[in-house]
XYZ file of C-alpha atoms in Angstrom:
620
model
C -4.121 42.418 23.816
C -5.359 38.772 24.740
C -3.843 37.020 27.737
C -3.757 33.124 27.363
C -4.905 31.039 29.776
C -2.556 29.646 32.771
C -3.489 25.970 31.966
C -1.814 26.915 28.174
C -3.941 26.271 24.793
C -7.472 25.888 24.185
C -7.736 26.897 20.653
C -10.769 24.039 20.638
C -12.385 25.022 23.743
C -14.960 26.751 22.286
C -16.405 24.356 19.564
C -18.754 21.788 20.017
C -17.572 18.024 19.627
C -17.889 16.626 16.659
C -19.911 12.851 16.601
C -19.062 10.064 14.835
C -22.471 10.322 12.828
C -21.122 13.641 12.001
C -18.060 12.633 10.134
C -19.742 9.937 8.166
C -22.711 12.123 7.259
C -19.416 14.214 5.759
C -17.858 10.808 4.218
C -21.450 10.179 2.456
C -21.139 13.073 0.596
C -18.195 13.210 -0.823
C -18.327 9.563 -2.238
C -22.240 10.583 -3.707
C -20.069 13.296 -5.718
C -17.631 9.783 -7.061
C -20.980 7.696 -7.939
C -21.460 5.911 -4.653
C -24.934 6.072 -2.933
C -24.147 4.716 0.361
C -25.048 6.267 4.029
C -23.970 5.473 7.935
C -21.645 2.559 8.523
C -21.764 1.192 4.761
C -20.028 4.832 3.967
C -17.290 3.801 6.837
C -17.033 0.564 4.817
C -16.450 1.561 1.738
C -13.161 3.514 3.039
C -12.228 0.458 4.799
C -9.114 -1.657 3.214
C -9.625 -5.366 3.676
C -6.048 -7.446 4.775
C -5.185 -10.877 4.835
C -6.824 -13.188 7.832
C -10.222 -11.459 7.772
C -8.523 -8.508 8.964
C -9.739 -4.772 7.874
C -8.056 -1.346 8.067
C -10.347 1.305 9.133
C -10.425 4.906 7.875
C -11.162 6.380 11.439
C -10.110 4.999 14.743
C -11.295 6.685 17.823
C -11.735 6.215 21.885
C -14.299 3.859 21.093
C -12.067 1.409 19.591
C -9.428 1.701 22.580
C -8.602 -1.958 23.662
C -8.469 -3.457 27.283
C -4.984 -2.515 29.001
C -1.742 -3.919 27.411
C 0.095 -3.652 30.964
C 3.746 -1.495 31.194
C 6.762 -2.534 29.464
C 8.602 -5.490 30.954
C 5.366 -6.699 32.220
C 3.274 -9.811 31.396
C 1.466 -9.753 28.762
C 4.562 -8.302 27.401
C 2.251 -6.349 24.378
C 4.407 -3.003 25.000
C 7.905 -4.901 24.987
C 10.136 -7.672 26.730
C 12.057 -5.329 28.963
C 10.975 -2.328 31.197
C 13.754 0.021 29.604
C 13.057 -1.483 25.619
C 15.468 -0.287 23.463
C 16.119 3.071 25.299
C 19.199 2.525 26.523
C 21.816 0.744 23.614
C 18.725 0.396 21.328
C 18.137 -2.722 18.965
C 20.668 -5.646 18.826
C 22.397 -4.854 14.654
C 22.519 -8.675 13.305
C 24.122 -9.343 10.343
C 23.644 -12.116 8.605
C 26.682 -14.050 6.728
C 26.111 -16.793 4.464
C 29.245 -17.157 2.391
C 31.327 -20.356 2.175
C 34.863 -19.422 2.101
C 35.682 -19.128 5.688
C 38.669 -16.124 4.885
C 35.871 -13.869 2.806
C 33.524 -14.331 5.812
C 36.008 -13.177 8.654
C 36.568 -10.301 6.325
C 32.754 -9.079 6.038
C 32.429 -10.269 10.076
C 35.602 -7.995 10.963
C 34.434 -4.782 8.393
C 30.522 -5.176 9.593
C 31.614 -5.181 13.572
C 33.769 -2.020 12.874
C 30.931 -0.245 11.834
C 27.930 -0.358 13.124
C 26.899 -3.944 13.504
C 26.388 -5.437 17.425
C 26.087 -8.988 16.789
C 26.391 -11.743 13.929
C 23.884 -14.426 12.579
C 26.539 -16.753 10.516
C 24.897 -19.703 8.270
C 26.724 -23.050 8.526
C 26.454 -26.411 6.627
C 27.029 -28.160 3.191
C 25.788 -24.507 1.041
C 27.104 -22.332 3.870
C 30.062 -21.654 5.927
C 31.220 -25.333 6.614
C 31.166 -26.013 10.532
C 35.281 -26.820 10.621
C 35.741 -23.249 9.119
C 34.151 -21.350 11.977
C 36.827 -20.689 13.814
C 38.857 -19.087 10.980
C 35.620 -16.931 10.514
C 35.562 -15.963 13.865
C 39.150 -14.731 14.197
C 39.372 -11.960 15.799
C 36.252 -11.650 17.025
C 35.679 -10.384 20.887
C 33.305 -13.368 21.690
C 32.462 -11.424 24.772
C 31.396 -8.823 22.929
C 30.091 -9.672 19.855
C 26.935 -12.202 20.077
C 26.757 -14.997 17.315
C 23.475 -16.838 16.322
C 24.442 -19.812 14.359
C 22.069 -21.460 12.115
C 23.311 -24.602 10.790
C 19.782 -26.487 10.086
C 20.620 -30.453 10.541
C 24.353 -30.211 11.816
C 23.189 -27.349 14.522
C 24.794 -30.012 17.248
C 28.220 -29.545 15.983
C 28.034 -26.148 15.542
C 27.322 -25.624 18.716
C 30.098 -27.418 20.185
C 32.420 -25.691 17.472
C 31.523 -22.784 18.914
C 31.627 -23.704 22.454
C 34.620 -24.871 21.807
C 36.090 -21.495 20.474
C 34.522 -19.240 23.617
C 36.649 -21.900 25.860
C 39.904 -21.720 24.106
C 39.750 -17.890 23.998
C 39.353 -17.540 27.724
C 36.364 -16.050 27.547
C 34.003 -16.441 31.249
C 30.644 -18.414 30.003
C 28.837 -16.285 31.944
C 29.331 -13.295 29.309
C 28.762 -15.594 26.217
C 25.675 -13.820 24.339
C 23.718 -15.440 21.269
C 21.834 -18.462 20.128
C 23.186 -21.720 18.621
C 20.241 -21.948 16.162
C 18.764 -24.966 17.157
C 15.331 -25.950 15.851
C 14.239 -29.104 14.699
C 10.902 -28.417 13.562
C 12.170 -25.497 11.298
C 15.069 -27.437 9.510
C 11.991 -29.970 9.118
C 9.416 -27.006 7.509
C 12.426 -26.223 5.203
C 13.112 -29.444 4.099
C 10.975 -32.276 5.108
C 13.486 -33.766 6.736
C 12.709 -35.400 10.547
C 15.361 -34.166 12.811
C 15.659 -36.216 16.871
C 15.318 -32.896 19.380
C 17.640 -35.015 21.667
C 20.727 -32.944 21.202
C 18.700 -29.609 21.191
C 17.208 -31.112 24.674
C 21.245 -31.386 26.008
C 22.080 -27.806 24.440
C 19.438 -26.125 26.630
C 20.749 -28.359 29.809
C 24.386 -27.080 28.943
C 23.342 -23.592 28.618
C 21.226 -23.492 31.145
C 23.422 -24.766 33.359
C 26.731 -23.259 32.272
C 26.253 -20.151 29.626
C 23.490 -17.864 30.937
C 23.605 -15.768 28.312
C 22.997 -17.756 25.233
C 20.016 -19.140 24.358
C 19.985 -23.413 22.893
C 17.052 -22.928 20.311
C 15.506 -20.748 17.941
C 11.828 -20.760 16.761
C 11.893 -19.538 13.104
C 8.530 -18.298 11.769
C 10.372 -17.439 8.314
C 9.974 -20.838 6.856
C 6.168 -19.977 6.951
C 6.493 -16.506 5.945
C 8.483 -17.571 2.802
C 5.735 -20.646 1.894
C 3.320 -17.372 1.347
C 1.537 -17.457 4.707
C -0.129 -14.404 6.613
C 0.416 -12.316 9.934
C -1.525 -14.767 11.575
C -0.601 -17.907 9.995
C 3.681 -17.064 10.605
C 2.478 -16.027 14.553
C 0.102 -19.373 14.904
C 2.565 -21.780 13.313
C 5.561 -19.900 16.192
C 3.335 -20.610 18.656
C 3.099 -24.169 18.111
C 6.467 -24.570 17.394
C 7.379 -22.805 20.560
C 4.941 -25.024 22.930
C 6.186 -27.847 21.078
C 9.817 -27.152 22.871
C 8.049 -25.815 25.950
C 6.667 -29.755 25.949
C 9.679 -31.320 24.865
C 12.229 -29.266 27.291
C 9.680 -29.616 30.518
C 9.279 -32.922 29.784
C 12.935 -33.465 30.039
C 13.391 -31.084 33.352
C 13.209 -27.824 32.879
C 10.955 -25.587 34.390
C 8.804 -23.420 32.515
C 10.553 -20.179 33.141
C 14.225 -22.257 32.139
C 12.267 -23.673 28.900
C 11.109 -20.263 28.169
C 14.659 -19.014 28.385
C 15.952 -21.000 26.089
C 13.909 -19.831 23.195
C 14.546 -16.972 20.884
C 11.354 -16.202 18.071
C 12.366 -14.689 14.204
C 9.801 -13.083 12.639
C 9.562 -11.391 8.932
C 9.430 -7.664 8.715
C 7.725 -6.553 5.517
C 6.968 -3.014 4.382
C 3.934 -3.484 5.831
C 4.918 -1.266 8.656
C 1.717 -1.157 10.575
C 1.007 -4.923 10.104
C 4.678 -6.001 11.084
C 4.120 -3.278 14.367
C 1.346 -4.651 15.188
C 2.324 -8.601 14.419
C 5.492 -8.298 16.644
C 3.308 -6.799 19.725
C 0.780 -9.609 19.077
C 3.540 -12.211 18.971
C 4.565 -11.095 22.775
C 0.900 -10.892 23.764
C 0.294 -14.675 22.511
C 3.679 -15.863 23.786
C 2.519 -14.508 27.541
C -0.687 -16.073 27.318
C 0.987 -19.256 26.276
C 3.063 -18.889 29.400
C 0.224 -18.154 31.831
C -1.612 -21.117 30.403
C 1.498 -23.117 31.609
C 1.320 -21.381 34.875
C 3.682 -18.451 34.626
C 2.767 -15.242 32.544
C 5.530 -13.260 33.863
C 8.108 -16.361 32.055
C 6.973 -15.419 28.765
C 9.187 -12.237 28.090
C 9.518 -13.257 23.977
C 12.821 -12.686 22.753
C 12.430 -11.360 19.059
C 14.569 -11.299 16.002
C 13.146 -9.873 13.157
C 14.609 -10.131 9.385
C 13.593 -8.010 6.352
C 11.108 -10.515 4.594
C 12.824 -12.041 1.571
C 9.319 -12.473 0.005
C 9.486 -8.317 -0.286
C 12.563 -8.310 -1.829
C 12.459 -7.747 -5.556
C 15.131 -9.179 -8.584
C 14.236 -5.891 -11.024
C 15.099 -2.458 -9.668
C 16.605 -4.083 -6.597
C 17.602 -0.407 -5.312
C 14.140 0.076 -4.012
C 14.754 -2.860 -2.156
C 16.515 -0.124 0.224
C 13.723 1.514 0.385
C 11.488 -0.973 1.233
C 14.407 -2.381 4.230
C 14.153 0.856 5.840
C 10.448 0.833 6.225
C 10.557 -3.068 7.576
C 13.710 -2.047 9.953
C 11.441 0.869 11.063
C 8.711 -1.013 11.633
C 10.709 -3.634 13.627
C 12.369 -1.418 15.932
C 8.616 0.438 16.370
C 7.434 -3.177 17.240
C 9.918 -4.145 20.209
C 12.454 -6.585 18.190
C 15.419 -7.202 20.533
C 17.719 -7.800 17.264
C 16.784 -6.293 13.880
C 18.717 -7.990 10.409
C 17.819 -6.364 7.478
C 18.814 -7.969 4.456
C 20.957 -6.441 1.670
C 19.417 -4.602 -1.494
C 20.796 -7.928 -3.433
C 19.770 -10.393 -1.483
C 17.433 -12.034 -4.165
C 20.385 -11.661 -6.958
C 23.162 -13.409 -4.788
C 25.934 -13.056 -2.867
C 25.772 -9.371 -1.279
C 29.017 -7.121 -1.971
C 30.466 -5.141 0.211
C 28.470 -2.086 -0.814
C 25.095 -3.547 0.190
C 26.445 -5.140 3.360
C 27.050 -1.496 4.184
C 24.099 0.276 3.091
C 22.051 -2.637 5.207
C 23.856 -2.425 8.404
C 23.902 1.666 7.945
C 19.515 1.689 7.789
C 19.496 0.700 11.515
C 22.203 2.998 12.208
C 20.559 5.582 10.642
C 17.404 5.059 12.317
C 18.801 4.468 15.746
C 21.627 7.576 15.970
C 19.969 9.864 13.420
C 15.743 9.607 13.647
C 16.741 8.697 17.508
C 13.679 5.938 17.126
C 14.754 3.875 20.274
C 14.595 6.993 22.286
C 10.899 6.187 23.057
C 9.916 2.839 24.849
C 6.844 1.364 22.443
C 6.564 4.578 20.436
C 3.096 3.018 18.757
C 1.455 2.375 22.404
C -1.867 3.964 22.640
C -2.616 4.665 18.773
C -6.239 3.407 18.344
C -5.259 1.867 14.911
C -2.127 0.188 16.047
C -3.423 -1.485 19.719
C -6.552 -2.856 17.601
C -5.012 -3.963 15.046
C -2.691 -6.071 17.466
C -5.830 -6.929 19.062
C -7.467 -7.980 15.981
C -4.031 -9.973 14.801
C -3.805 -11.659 17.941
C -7.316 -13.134 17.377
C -6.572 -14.543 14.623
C -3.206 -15.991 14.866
C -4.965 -17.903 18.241
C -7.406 -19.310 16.131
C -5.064 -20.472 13.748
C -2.547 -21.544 16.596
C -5.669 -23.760 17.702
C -6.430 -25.605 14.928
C -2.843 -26.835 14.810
C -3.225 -27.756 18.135
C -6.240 -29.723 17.437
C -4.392 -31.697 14.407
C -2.041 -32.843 16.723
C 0.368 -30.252 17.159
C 3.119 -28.229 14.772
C 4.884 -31.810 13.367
C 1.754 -33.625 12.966
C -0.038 -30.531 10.736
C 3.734 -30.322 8.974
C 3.698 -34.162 8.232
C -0.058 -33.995 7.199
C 0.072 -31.365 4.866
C -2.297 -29.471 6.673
C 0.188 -26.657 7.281
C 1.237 -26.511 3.627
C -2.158 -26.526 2.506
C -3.121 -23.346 4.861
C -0.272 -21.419 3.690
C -0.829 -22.191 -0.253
C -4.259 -21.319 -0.220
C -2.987 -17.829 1.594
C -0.257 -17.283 -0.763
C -2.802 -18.261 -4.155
C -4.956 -15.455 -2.724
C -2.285 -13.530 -2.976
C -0.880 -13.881 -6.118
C -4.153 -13.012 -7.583
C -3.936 -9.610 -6.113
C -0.592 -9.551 -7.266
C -1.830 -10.597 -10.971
C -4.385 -7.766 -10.737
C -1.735 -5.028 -9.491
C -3.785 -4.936 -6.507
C -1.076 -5.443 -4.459
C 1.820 -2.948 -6.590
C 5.264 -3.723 -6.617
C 7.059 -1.189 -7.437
C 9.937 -1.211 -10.080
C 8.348 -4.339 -11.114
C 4.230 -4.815 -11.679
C 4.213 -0.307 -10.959
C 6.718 2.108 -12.631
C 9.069 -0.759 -14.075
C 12.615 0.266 -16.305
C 13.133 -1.698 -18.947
C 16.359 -0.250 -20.171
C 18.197 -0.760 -16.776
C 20.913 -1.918 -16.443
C 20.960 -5.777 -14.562
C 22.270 -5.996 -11.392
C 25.027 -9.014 -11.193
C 25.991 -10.692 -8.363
C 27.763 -13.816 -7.710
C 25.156 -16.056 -7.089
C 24.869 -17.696 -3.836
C 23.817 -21.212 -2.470
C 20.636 -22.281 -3.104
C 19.528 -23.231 0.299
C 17.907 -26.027 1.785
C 14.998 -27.339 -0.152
C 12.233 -30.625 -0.048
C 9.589 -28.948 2.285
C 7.050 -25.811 2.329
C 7.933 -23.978 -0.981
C 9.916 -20.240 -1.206
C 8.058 -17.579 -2.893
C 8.373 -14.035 -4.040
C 6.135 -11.175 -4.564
C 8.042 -10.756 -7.914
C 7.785 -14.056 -9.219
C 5.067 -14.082 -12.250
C 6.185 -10.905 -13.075
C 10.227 -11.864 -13.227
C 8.897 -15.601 -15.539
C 7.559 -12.736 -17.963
C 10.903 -10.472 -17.694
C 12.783 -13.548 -18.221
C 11.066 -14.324 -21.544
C 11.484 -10.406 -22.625
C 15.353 -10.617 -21.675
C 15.607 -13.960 -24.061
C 14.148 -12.386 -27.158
C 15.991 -9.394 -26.661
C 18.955 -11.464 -26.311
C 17.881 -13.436 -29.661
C 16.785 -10.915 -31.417
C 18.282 -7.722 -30.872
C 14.854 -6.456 -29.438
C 12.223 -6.389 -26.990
C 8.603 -7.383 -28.047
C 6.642 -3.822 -28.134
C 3.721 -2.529 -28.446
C 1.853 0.443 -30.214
C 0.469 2.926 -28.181
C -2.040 4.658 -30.943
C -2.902 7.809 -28.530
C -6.618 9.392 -30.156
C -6.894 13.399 -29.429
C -5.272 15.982 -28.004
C -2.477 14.708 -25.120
C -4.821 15.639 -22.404
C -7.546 13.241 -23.931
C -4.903 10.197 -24.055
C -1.955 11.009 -21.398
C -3.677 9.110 -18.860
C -4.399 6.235 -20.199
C -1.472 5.819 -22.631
C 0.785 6.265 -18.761
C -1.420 3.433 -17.371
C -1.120 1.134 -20.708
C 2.780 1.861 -20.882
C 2.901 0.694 -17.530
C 1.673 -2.274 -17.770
C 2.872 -3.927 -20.634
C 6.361 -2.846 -19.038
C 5.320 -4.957 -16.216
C 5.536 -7.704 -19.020
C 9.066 -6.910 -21.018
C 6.999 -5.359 -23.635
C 8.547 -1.799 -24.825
C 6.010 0.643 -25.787
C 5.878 2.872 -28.801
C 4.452 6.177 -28.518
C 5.156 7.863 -31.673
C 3.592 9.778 -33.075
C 2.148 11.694 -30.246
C -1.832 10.923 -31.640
C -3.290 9.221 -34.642
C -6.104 9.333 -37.023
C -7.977 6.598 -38.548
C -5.810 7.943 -41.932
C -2.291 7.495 -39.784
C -2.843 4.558 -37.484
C -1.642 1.986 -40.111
C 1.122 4.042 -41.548
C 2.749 4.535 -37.740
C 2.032 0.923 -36.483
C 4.182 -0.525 -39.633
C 7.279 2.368 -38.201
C 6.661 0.750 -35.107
C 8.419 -2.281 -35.376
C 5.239 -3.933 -33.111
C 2.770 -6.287 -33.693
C 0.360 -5.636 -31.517
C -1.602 -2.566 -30.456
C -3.375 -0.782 -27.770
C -5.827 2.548 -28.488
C -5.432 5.113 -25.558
C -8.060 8.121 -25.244
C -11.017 8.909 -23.339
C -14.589 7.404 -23.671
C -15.903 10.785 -25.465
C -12.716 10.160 -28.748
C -13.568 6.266 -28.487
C -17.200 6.702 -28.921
C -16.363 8.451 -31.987
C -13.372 6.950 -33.097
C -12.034 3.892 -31.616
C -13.911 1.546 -34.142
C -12.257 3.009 -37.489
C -8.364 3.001 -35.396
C -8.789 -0.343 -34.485
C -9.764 -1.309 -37.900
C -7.324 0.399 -39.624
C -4.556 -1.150 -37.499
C -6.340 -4.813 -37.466
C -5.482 -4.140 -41.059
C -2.135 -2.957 -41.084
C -0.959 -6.257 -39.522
C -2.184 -5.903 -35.574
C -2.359 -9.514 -34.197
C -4.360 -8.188 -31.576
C -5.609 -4.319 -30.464
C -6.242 -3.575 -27.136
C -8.196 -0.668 -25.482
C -7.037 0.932 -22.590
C -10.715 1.388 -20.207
C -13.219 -1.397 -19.239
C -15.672 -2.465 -21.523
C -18.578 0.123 -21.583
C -21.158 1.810 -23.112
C -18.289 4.116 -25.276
C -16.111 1.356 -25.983
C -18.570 -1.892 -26.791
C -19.076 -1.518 -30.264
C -15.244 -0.721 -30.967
C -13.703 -3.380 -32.905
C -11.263 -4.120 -30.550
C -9.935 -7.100 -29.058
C -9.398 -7.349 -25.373
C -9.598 -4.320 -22.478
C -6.633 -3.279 -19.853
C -7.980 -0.870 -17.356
C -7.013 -1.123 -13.598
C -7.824 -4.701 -12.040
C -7.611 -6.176 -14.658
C -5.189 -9.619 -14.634
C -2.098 -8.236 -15.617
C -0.005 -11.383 -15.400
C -2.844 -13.268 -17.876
C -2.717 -10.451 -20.475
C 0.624 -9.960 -20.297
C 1.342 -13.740 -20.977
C -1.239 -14.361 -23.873
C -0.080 -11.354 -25.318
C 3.779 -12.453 -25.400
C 2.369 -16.034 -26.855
C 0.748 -14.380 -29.367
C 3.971 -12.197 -30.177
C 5.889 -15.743 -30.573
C 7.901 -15.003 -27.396
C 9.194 -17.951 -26.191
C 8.470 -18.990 -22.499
């Protein structure tokens, strides 16, 4: 019988390290065996995924790439949270948001979301929102002692907040246990609209709640306006930066001192499904925020207060249920990251109005996360990866960079009134789109796996929000133009557009690729027609007539189109085929086919899949 060791396990203890060289010596060989000569650090490379900013994943992180020491919780620079105890104790603040006009349907959903689960409220005021007079009907019943509100009312964010005020005095309630933000930011209605908005009146909230409320907090700096233009990590956590030391300037310069100033600021970042990018962008964003402090004189005043909100630009119109899916993974990520207050937007966000059924499902994903995975049990529970501290590292980098060259054009309104700003973020989101033409970047139940025969989501469509600055965008968007087009035929017609899947072989020569091609021209609103299973050069014209299509694509592998791609294609080019496709890049097998265009994997979906519905006489 074998007696352990006192000290516990060595399983390990008596093999020699492995090296670095080692493992890539390993790594060289297997991608030899998939057609890649490549040795050392170019075999490292070729595992490596590039992101947005310059930025690169690595497939191996080890000691080596350990960064210099993020500090303790609660302390400056702030990378491993605001607070020494995180979310530990009560975990993440559960924000709502509320956005619905009719002041009677909004106490409702404020009264049903506080009863179950949610911990504060984030209500949306103004001319497409809940209208500033109807606040306190929205509010009835509501323990403002309690229950924190952040208002966001864009240009009328003055009256708001002395709507509100109002109410906390009337009920009695001591200003010292007031708790929330009254949403002002004039440089954020101004990204959103274009519209210049005079910071006096934000300059007077932060004197009145500095003075008076302790607990709420006069303005908010709202990085979502750059998000939604399209804009990267680092170009949402540069363009918060010089938004916030734009109020530093303006609330010093009125009186404050740095470490009031600095407590008078909340941030709101995106969360996408992105989980170690939004982890890692939400530790950067406390990082930067401390070293903008210390600049000013203070490191320990720059504690960043951070609201984080499910990124609208994830959140798909098609399949919207996987929009759960993809909430959950951006909550996660947020509460991973060190947000104080985590909103996570319902499933329908992007259709409308949310029902009551979403509103629940969203508020239940933190809940389930909190009481059920227990994930604010651990203070910074992604401290001390490798991959995770560098790539907050590496994010910080850039943002500062980016932060900097706003800076040097004069600051966050002079590169929003320029166009410089705009300009950044379109040439980030163009970038992109291309890799969301190409499927490099899959969306799932929309450019991957997509169900044509579901049945639409309806919702009662809600206001259009503020509009005349930086743009809104979408993953979904070139896809949902080319679903929009299918929908309208098959509303004219009776029918979708399709297309004829003429399989070659047996179905372990042509599953593959017929999967892929169905796929894609799903993406599109185009039904394909797989029937019969595989044809000849004698059947191809007979089963593309029963098809009911006018356009083909041959699906096989090389070997069966060397030999007989040439003859389908003809046979179908004569049976009527305005154009035949061929699933697999043009090659050696495949050149002298007499086929039309190529779809293989890369390829531009979003341009195929629009020439192809022109050609089918599918109205845009």
């Amino acid at each position: 019988m074998t007696v352990l060791p006192d000290d516990g396990l060595s399983l390990a203890a008596d093999f020699p390290d492995a090296t670095h060289e080692q493992w890539q010596r390993l790594v060289e060989g297997v991608l030899r065996k998939s057609g890649k000569d490549v040795s050392g650090a170019a075999a490292e490379e070729a595992l490596s995924t590039a992101l947005e900013d310059g930025l690169s994943t690595r497939p191996l992180y080890t000691a080596r790439d350990a960064v210099a020491d993020v500090g303790h919780p609660g302390f400056a620079p702030f990378v491993r949270g605001g607070s020494a105890a995180g979310g530990a104790a009560t975990g993440w603040d559960v924000r709502q948001r509320h956005a619905t006009s009719d002041p009677g349907r909004t106490n409702e959903a404020v009264l049903a979301d506080l009863e179950n689960g949610v911990t504060s409220l984030w209500l949306a005021l103004g001319p497409d929102a809940l209208p500033v007079s109807g606040l306190e009907r929205a509010l009835d019943g509501v323990y403002l002692d309690l229950a924190p509100v952040a208002l966001d009312a864009g240009a009328a964010y003055e009256g708001a907040a002395h709507a509100f005020l109002g109410l906390v005095d009337a009920a009695g309630v001591a200003k010292s246990a007031v708790r929330g933000t009254l949403g002002a930011d004039p440089l954020g209605h101004e990204a959103r609209t274009g519209e210049e908005l005079d910071a006096a009146a934000a300059v007077g909230l932060a004197r009145l709640t500095g003075r008076e409320y302790g607990g709420l907090r006069a303005l908010v700096v709202d990085a979502l306006p750059y998000h939604e233009a399209g804009g990267s990590a680092a170009q949402e956590l540069g363009a918060s930066l010089a938004t916030g030391v734009a109020y530093l300037r303006l609330l010093t310069d009125a009186g404050l001192s740095l470490h009031e100033a600095c407590a008078q600021l909340e941030f709101r970042y995106a969360a996408t499904a992105d989980q170690f990018l939004t982890i890692a962008k939400l530790r950067a964003a406390r990082q930067l925020w401390a070293r903008v402090a210390e600049a000013c004189g203070d490191a320990d005043a720059g504690a960043q207060r951070q609201h984080a909100v499910t990124s609208p630009v994830m959140m798909a119109r098609r399949d919207p249920w996987v929009n759960m899916l993809r909430t959950t993974v951006a909550s996660l990520a947020a509460g991973v990251g060190g947000a104080d207050a985590v909103t996570v937007l319902p499933f329908d966000h992007a259709l409308g109005q949310p029902d009551a059924f979403a509103r629940r499902i969203a508020r239940n994903t933190s809940t389930i996360l909190l009481e059920e995975s227990h994930l604010s049990r651990v203070i910074d529970p992604a401290g001390g990866s490798w991959y995770v501290e560098r790539l907050t590292a590496e994010l910080a980098d850039a943002a500062w960079a980016f932060f900097q060259e706003i800076e040097r054009a004069g600051g966050q309104a002079a590169a929003l009134r320029s166009g410089l700003l705009g300009e950044r973020l379109a040439a980030t989101w163009a970038e992109r789109s291309r890799k969301l033409a190409k499927r490099r970047e899959p969306i799932t139940g929309v450019s991957e796996f997509p169900h044509l025969g579901e049945k639409p989501v309806e919702r009662e469509p809600a206001p259009a929000g503020p509009t005349g600055g930086l743009p809104r965008v979408r993953r979904d968007e070139a896809y949902e133009a080319l679903r929009s087009r299918s929908d309208a035929h098959l509303a004219a017609t009776g029918a979708r557009p399709k297309v004829f899947l003429a399989a070659l072989g047996p179905a372990a020569a042509h599953t593959a690729r017929a999967t892929f091609a169905a796929n894609l021209f799903q993406a599109g609103g185009v039904e394909p027609v797989h029937d019969p299973v595989s044809v000849t050069a004698e059947t191809a014209a007979d089963a593309f007539r029963a098809s009911g299509a006018t356009i083909a694509c041959l699906c096989s592998s090389d070997a069966l189109y060397a030999d007989e791609a040439a003859a389908v294609a003809a046979a179908l080019q004569a049976a009527g085929a305005r154009r035949v496709f061929l699933a697999g890049r043009p090659g050696e097998a495949t050149e002298h086919a007499a086929v039309d265009a190529y779809v293989f994997a890369g390829c531009d979906a979003v341009a195929v899949l629009s020439s192809t519905l022109d050609l089918m006489g599918v109205a845009p």
